[in-house]
Coordinates of C-alpha atoms in Angstrom, one line a residue:
M11 CA 0.0 0.0 0.0
T12 CA 1.3 3.5 -0.8
P13 CA 2.0 6.0 2.0
Q14 CA -1.1 7.9 0.8
G15 CA -3.2 4.7 1.0
Q16 CA -1.9 3.9 4.5
A17 CA -2.7 7.4 5.7
A18 CA -6.2 7.1 4.3
A19 CA -6.8 3.7 5.8
A20 CA -5.8 5.0 9.3
R21 CA -7.8 8.2 9.1
V22 CA -10.9 8.3 11.3
V23 CA -14.0 10.1 10.1
D24 CA -16.1 11.5 12.9
A25 CA -18.2 14.6 13.7
A26 CA -15.1 16.6 14.6
S27 CA -13.2 15.8 11.3
I28 CA -16.4 16.7 9.4
H29 CA -16.5 20.1 11.2
C30 CA -12.9 20.7 10.1
A31 CA -13.9 19.8 6.5
F32 CA -16.8 22.2 6.7
D33 CA -14.5 25.0 7.9
A34 CA -12.2 24.3 4.9
I35 CA -14.8 24.1 2.1
S36 CA -17.6 26.3 3.2
P37 CA -16.2 29.5 1.6
Y38 CA -16.3 27.8 -1.8
I39 CA -19.5 25.8 -1.8
V40 CA -23.2 26.6 -1.7
N41 CA -25.1 26.3 1.6
T42 CA -28.0 24.8 -0.4
P43 CA -31.6 25.7 0.5
I44 CA -33.9 23.4 2.5
V45 CA -37.6 23.8 1.4
H46 CA -40.9 22.4 2.6
S47 CA -43.3 20.9 0.0
A48 CA -47.0 21.1 0.9
T49 CA -48.0 19.0 -2.2
F50 CA -45.5 16.2 -1.6
S51 CA -46.4 16.2 2.1
D52 CA -50.0 15.5 1.2
M53 CA -49.0 12.8 -1.3
A54 CA -46.5 11.1 1.0
N55 CA -48.5 11.3 4.3
C56 CA -45.7 13.0 6.2
Q57 CA -44.0 16.4 6.3
V58 CA -41.6 16.5 3.3
L59 CA -38.5 18.7 3.2
F60 CA -36.0 18.8 0.3
K61 CA -32.3 19.6 0.5
L62 CA -31.5 21.1 -2.9
E63 CA -28.0 19.9 -3.6
N64 CA -28.8 20.2 -7.3
L65 CA -28.0 23.9 -6.8
Q66 CA -24.3 23.4 -6.1
M67 CA -22.0 25.0 -8.6
T68 CA -21.5 21.8 -10.6
G69 CA -25.1 20.6 -10.0
S70 CA -24.5 18.0 -7.3
F71 CA -23.3 17.3 -3.7
K72 CA -20.0 16.0 -5.1
D73 CA -18.6 19.5 -4.9
R74 CA -18.2 18.9 -1.2
G75 CA -16.1 15.8 -1.1
G76 CA -14.1 16.6 -4.3
L77 CA -13.0 20.0 -2.9
N78 CA -12.2 18.7 0.5
K79 CA -9.9 16.1 -1.0
L80 CA -8.2 18.6 -3.3
L81 CA -7.6 21.0 -0.4
S82 CA -5.9 18.2 1.5
L83 CA -3.2 17.7 -1.2
S84 CA 0.4 18.9 -0.6
P85 CA 2.0 21.3 -3.2
A86 CA 4.0 18.3 -4.5
E87 CA 0.8 16.2 -4.9
R88 CA -1.0 19.1 -6.7
A89 CA 2.0 19.4 -9.1
R90 CA 1.6 15.8 -10.1
G91 CA -1.9 16.3 -11.3
V92 CA -4.9 14.1 -10.6
I93 CA -7.0 11.4 -12.3
A94 CA -10.6 10.5 -11.4
A95 CA -13.0 7.8 -12.6
S96 CA -16.6 8.9 -12.5
A97 CA -20.0 8.5 -14.1
G98 CA -20.2 12.3 -14.2
N99 CA -20.9 14.3 -11.0
H100 CA -17.6 13.6 -9.2
A101 CA -15.9 14.3 -12.6
Q102 CA -17.5 17.7 -12.8
A103 CA -16.7 18.6 -9.2
V104 CA -13.0 17.6 -9.6
A105 CA -12.7 19.4 -13.0
Y106 CA -14.2 22.6 -11.7
H107 CA -12.2 22.8 -8.5
C108 CA -9.0 21.7 -10.2
K109 CA -9.3 24.6 -12.6
R110 CA -9.9 27.0 -9.7
L111 CA -6.9 25.6 -7.9
G112 CA -4.6 25.3 -10.9
I113 CA -4.3 21.5 -10.8
S114 CA -4.1 19.4 -14.0
A115 CA -7.1 16.9 -14.2
K116 CA -7.7 13.9 -16.3
I117 CA -11.2 12.3 -16.0
I118 CA -12.1 8.7 -17.1
M119 CA -15.8 8.3 -17.7
P120 CA -17.9 5.3 -18.9
K121 CA -19.0 5.6 -22.5
P122 CA -22.7 5.7 -21.7
S123 CA -22.2 8.8 -19.3
P124 CA -24.8 11.5 -19.9
L125 CA -23.7 14.0 -22.5
V126 CA -24.5 16.9 -20.2
K127 CA -21.9 15.5 -17.7
I128 CA -19.3 14.9 -20.3
R129 CA -19.6 18.4 -21.8
S130 CA -19.6 20.1 -18.4
T131 CA -16.5 18.2 -17.3
Q132 CA -14.7 19.3 -20.5
H133 CA -16.0 22.9 -20.0
W134 CA -14.1 23.1 -16.8
G135 CA -10.8 22.3 -18.6
A136 CA -10.3 18.6 -17.7
E137 CA -9.2 16.1 -20.3
V138 CA -12.0 13.5 -20.6
I139 CA -11.4 9.9 -21.7
L140 CA -14.4 7.7 -22.4
E141 CA -13.6 4.1 -21.5
G142 CA -15.7 1.0 -20.9
D143 CA -19.4 0.5 -20.3
T144 CA -19.5 0.8 -16.5
F145 CA -17.9 2.8 -13.7
D146 CA -15.8 -0.3 -12.9
D147 CA -14.4 -0.4 -16.4
A148 CA -13.5 3.3 -16.2
F149 CA -12.0 2.7 -12.7
Y150 CA -9.7 -0.1 -13.9
F151 CA -8.5 2.0 -16.9
S152 CA -7.8 5.0 -14.6
Q153 CA -5.6 2.8 -12.4
Q154 CA -3.5 1.9 -15.5
L155 CA -3.0 5.6 -16.2
V156 CA -2.2 6.4 -12.6
A157 CA 0.7 3.9 -12.8
A158 CA 1.8 5.2 -16.2
E159 CA 1.6 8.9 -15.5
N160 CA 2.3 9.2 -11.8
R161 CA -0.8 11.2 -11.2
L162 CA -2.8 11.1 -8.0
Y163 CA -6.1 9.1 -8.0
L164 CA -9.1 10.8 -6.5
H165 CA -11.7 8.1 -5.6
P166 CA -15.3 9.2 -5.8
F167 CA -16.5 7.5 -2.6
D168 CA -13.8 5.4 -0.9
D169 CA -11.7 8.2 0.6
P170 CA -12.0 9.7 4.1
C171 CA -11.5 13.3 2.8
V172 CA -14.3 12.7 0.3
I173 CA -16.5 11.2 3.0
E174 CA -15.9 14.1 5.4
G175 CA -16.7 16.6 2.6
Q176 CA -20.0 14.9 1.9
G177 CA -20.8 14.8 5.6
T178 CA -20.7 18.6 5.8
M179 CA -24.2 18.5 4.5
G180 CA -25.3 17.3 8.0
I181 CA -24.0 20.5 9.6
E182 CA -26.2 22.6 7.3
I183 CA -29.2 20.4 7.9
L184 CA -29.0 20.4 11.7
A185 CA -28.5 24.2 11.7
H186 CA -31.6 24.9 9.6
H187 CA -34.7 26.1 11.3
L188 CA -37.0 23.6 9.5
C189 CA -34.9 20.7 10.7
Q190 CA -35.0 21.2 14.5
D191 CA -37.7 18.5 14.9
L192 CA -36.5 16.2 12.1
D193 CA -37.5 12.6 12.2
A194 CA -35.6 11.1 9.3
I195 CA -33.3 11.8 6.3
L196 CA -33.5 9.9 3.0
V197 CA -30.1 9.5 1.3
P198 CA -29.4 8.3 -2.2
V199 CA -26.8 5.5 -2.1
G200 CA -24.2 4.5 -4.8
G201 CA -20.8 3.7 -3.5
G202 CA -21.7 5.0 0.0
G203 CA -19.6 8.1 0.4
L204 CA -22.6 10.4 1.0
I205 CA -24.5 8.2 3.4
A206 CA -21.3 7.3 5.3
G207 CA -20.4 11.0 5.9
L208 CA -23.9 12.1 6.6
A209 CA -24.8 9.2 8.8
T210 CA -21.6 9.7 10.8
Y211 CA -22.3 13.3 11.5
I212 CA -26.0 13.0 12.2
K213 CA -25.8 9.9 14.4
E214 CA -22.9 11.4 16.4
T215 CA -24.8 14.6 16.9
R216 CA -28.5 13.7 16.8
P217 CA -28.8 9.9 17.1
D218 CA -32.6 10.2 17.3
I219 CA -32.8 11.1 13.6
R220 CA -33.3 8.0 11.4
I221 CA -31.0 7.6 8.4
I222 CA -32.5 5.7 5.5
G223 CA -30.6 4.8 2.3
V224 CA -32.3 4.5 -1.0
E225 CA -31.1 2.7 -4.1
E226 CA -32.4 1.7 -7.5
S227 CA -33.6 -2.0 -7.3
S228 CA -31.5 -3.0 -10.4
C229 CA -28.3 -1.9 -8.7
N230 CA -28.8 -2.2 -4.9
S231 CA -25.2 -3.2 -4.0
M232 CA -25.2 -1.5 -0.6
Y233 CA -28.4 -3.3 0.5
Q234 CA -27.2 -6.7 -0.7
S235 CA -23.8 -6.1 1.0
W236 CA -25.6 -4.9 4.2
Q237 CA -27.7 -8.1 4.2
A238 CA -24.7 -10.3 3.5
G239 CA -22.4 -8.6 6.0
A240 CA -19.7 -8.3 3.4
V241 CA -19.2 -6.4 0.1
V242 CA -21.2 -8.1 -2.7
T243 CA -20.3 -7.3 -6.3
L244 CA -23.3 -7.1 -8.6
P245 CA -23.4 -7.8 -12.4
A246 CA -23.8 -4.7 -14.7
A247 CA -27.5 -3.8 -15.2
P248 CA -29.3 -0.9 -16.9
A249 CA -30.2 1.9 -14.5
I250 CA -32.0 5.3 -14.8
A251 CA -30.1 6.4 -11.7
D252 CA -26.8 6.4 -13.4
G253 CA -25.1 8.5 -10.8
I254 CA -25.5 5.7 -8.2
A255 CA -25.2 2.7 -10.4
V256 CA -22.2 1.3 -8.5
R257 CA -21.8 -2.5 -8.7
K258 CA -19.4 -2.7 -5.7
V259 CA -19.5 -0.5 -2.7
S260 CA -16.7 0.5 -0.4
A261 CA -15.9 -1.8 2.5
R262 CA -15.2 1.3 4.6
N263 CA -18.6 2.8 3.8
L264 CA -20.4 -0.5 4.3
A265 CA -19.0 -0.7 7.8
T266 CA -20.3 2.8 8.5
V267 CA -23.7 1.9 7.1
Q268 CA -23.8 -1.2 9.3
R269 CA -23.0 1.0 12.3
Y270 CA -25.2 4.0 11.7
V271 CA -27.9 3.5 9.1
D272 CA -31.3 2.5 10.2
D273 CA -32.7 1.1 7.0
M274 CA -32.1 0.6 3.3
V275 CA -34.9 0.6 0.7
S276 CA -35.1 0.2 -3.1
V277 CA -37.2 1.8 -5.8
S278 CA -37.8 0.7 -9.5
S279 CA -36.8 2.5 -12.6
D280 CA -40.5 3.4 -13.4
E281 CA -40.9 4.8 -9.9
I282 CA -37.7 6.9 -10.4
A283 CA -38.9 8.2 -13.8
N284 CA -42.3 9.2 -12.2
A285 CA -40.5 10.9 -9.4
I286 CA -38.4 13.0 -11.8
M287 CA -41.5 14.1 -13.7
L288 CA -43.5 14.9 -10.6
T289 CA -40.7 16.9 -9.0
M290 CA -40.4 19.0 -12.1
E291 CA -44.1 19.3 -12.5
I292 CA -45.0 20.1 -8.9
E293 CA -41.9 21.8 -7.5
K294 CA -40.4 23.2 -10.7
I295 CA -37.1 21.4 -9.8
V296 CA -35.1 19.4 -12.3
I297 CA -33.3 16.4 -10.7
E298 CA -31.4 13.4 -12.1
G299 CA -32.3 9.8 -11.5
A300 CA -29.9 9.4 -8.6
A301 CA -31.6 12.3 -6.7
A302 CA -35.1 11.1 -7.6
V303 CA -34.7 7.8 -5.7
T304 CA -35.5 9.5 -2.4
V305 CA -38.6 11.1 -3.9
A306 CA -39.7 7.8 -5.3
A307 CA -39.3 6.2 -1.9
L308 CA -41.7 8.8 -0.4
L309 CA -44.2 8.6 -3.2
N310 CA -44.3 4.8 -3.1
N311 CA -44.6 4.4 0.7
R312 CA -41.3 2.7 1.4
L313 CA -40.9 4.3 4.8
G314 CA -43.4 2.4 7.0
P315 CA -44.4 4.2 10.2
L316 CA -42.8 7.4 9.0
Q317 CA -45.7 7.7 6.6
D318 CA -48.6 6.9 9.0
G319 CA -50.1 10.4 8.8
S320 CA -49.0 11.5 12.2
G321 CA -46.9 14.4 10.8
K322 CA -43.4 12.8 10.9
K323 CA -40.9 15.2 9.3
V324 CA -38.7 13.6 6.6
L325 CA -35.9 15.4 4.7
S326 CA -35.1 14.1 1.2
I327 CA -31.7 14.7 -0.2
L328 CA -32.0 15.9 -3.8
S329 CA -28.4 15.0 -4.6
G330 CA -28.0 16.4 -8.1
G331 CA -29.7 17.9 -11.2
N332 CA -27.4 16.8 -14.0
I333 CA -29.9 14.8 -16.1
D334 CA -29.3 14.2 -19.8
V335 CA -31.8 16.1 -21.9
N336 CA -32.6 13.1 -24.0
L337 CA -33.4 11.0 -20.9
L338 CA -35.5 13.9 -19.6
S339 CA -37.4 14.0 -22.9
R340 CA -38.1 10.3 -22.7
V341 CA -39.3 10.6 -19.1
I342 CA -41.7 13.4 -20.0
N343 CA -43.0 11.5 -23.0
R344 CA -43.5 8.3 -21.0
G345 CA -45.2 10.3 -18.2

């Protein structure tokens, strides 16, 4: 293991380290709004709040973890340049903040990545290489380039600095006036970086708040790993929630999920498509499939007693808005 890898393995993520991350990144990220939805509250039989991470500079929560990792690099590491493998949102965050910090960035993306994410990543000055059909294909190719070019690899979810950055969302949530009597938070789950960081901060600060992870049923690798008690690798499968279509979660994040997360639920591609359309139609908010899983869970009564009509307050993380216009068109037509 490299010295960097050894340091990452030894680093402990907790509420204090997440506060340090927040101090570092807060001048450069958006403290995104939290809004109440009367219409969705009626439809879901509970009080529904949305955390609008689609309003970050690059359109998703990935700004947080990507920036925190980049700020942790030494001058020598920055000079080497970085490589990231990503389905799109991590790519855009790394590209944007690398340009701002003067760091050379090379991004490996799967060939089916949404065009909007590819173009945005290129817009911020990163070199984009399309390789393979899945995130795993892109990841393996990125590792070959790391060895060949001596660049630093920035993992999208299996890195303590990234996890801490994503966890900073919890500080904003608990400070918000609408969230003082919060009952639960719904979190989209791919590789587990967001739910690991958020669950760590929330459970170490307000353990009474339930944390519920949501995945697309065709790619629910965290749930299956959670049930098995060990990381389970899934076969590749089509997914409308491309941003969280991760076949193999991080063992580090699985351990945090096992410790802090109260439940994991899944939603279908049709339910996700319907959630995208209704969020746009009712709230005038455009979200991608990965963000819509939390809305789909609400609309399809996946939360048990939280949706018993007693007024439970549930915050749904709308993690990003980088949806491909062709997919959006199909969703609207299908709707």
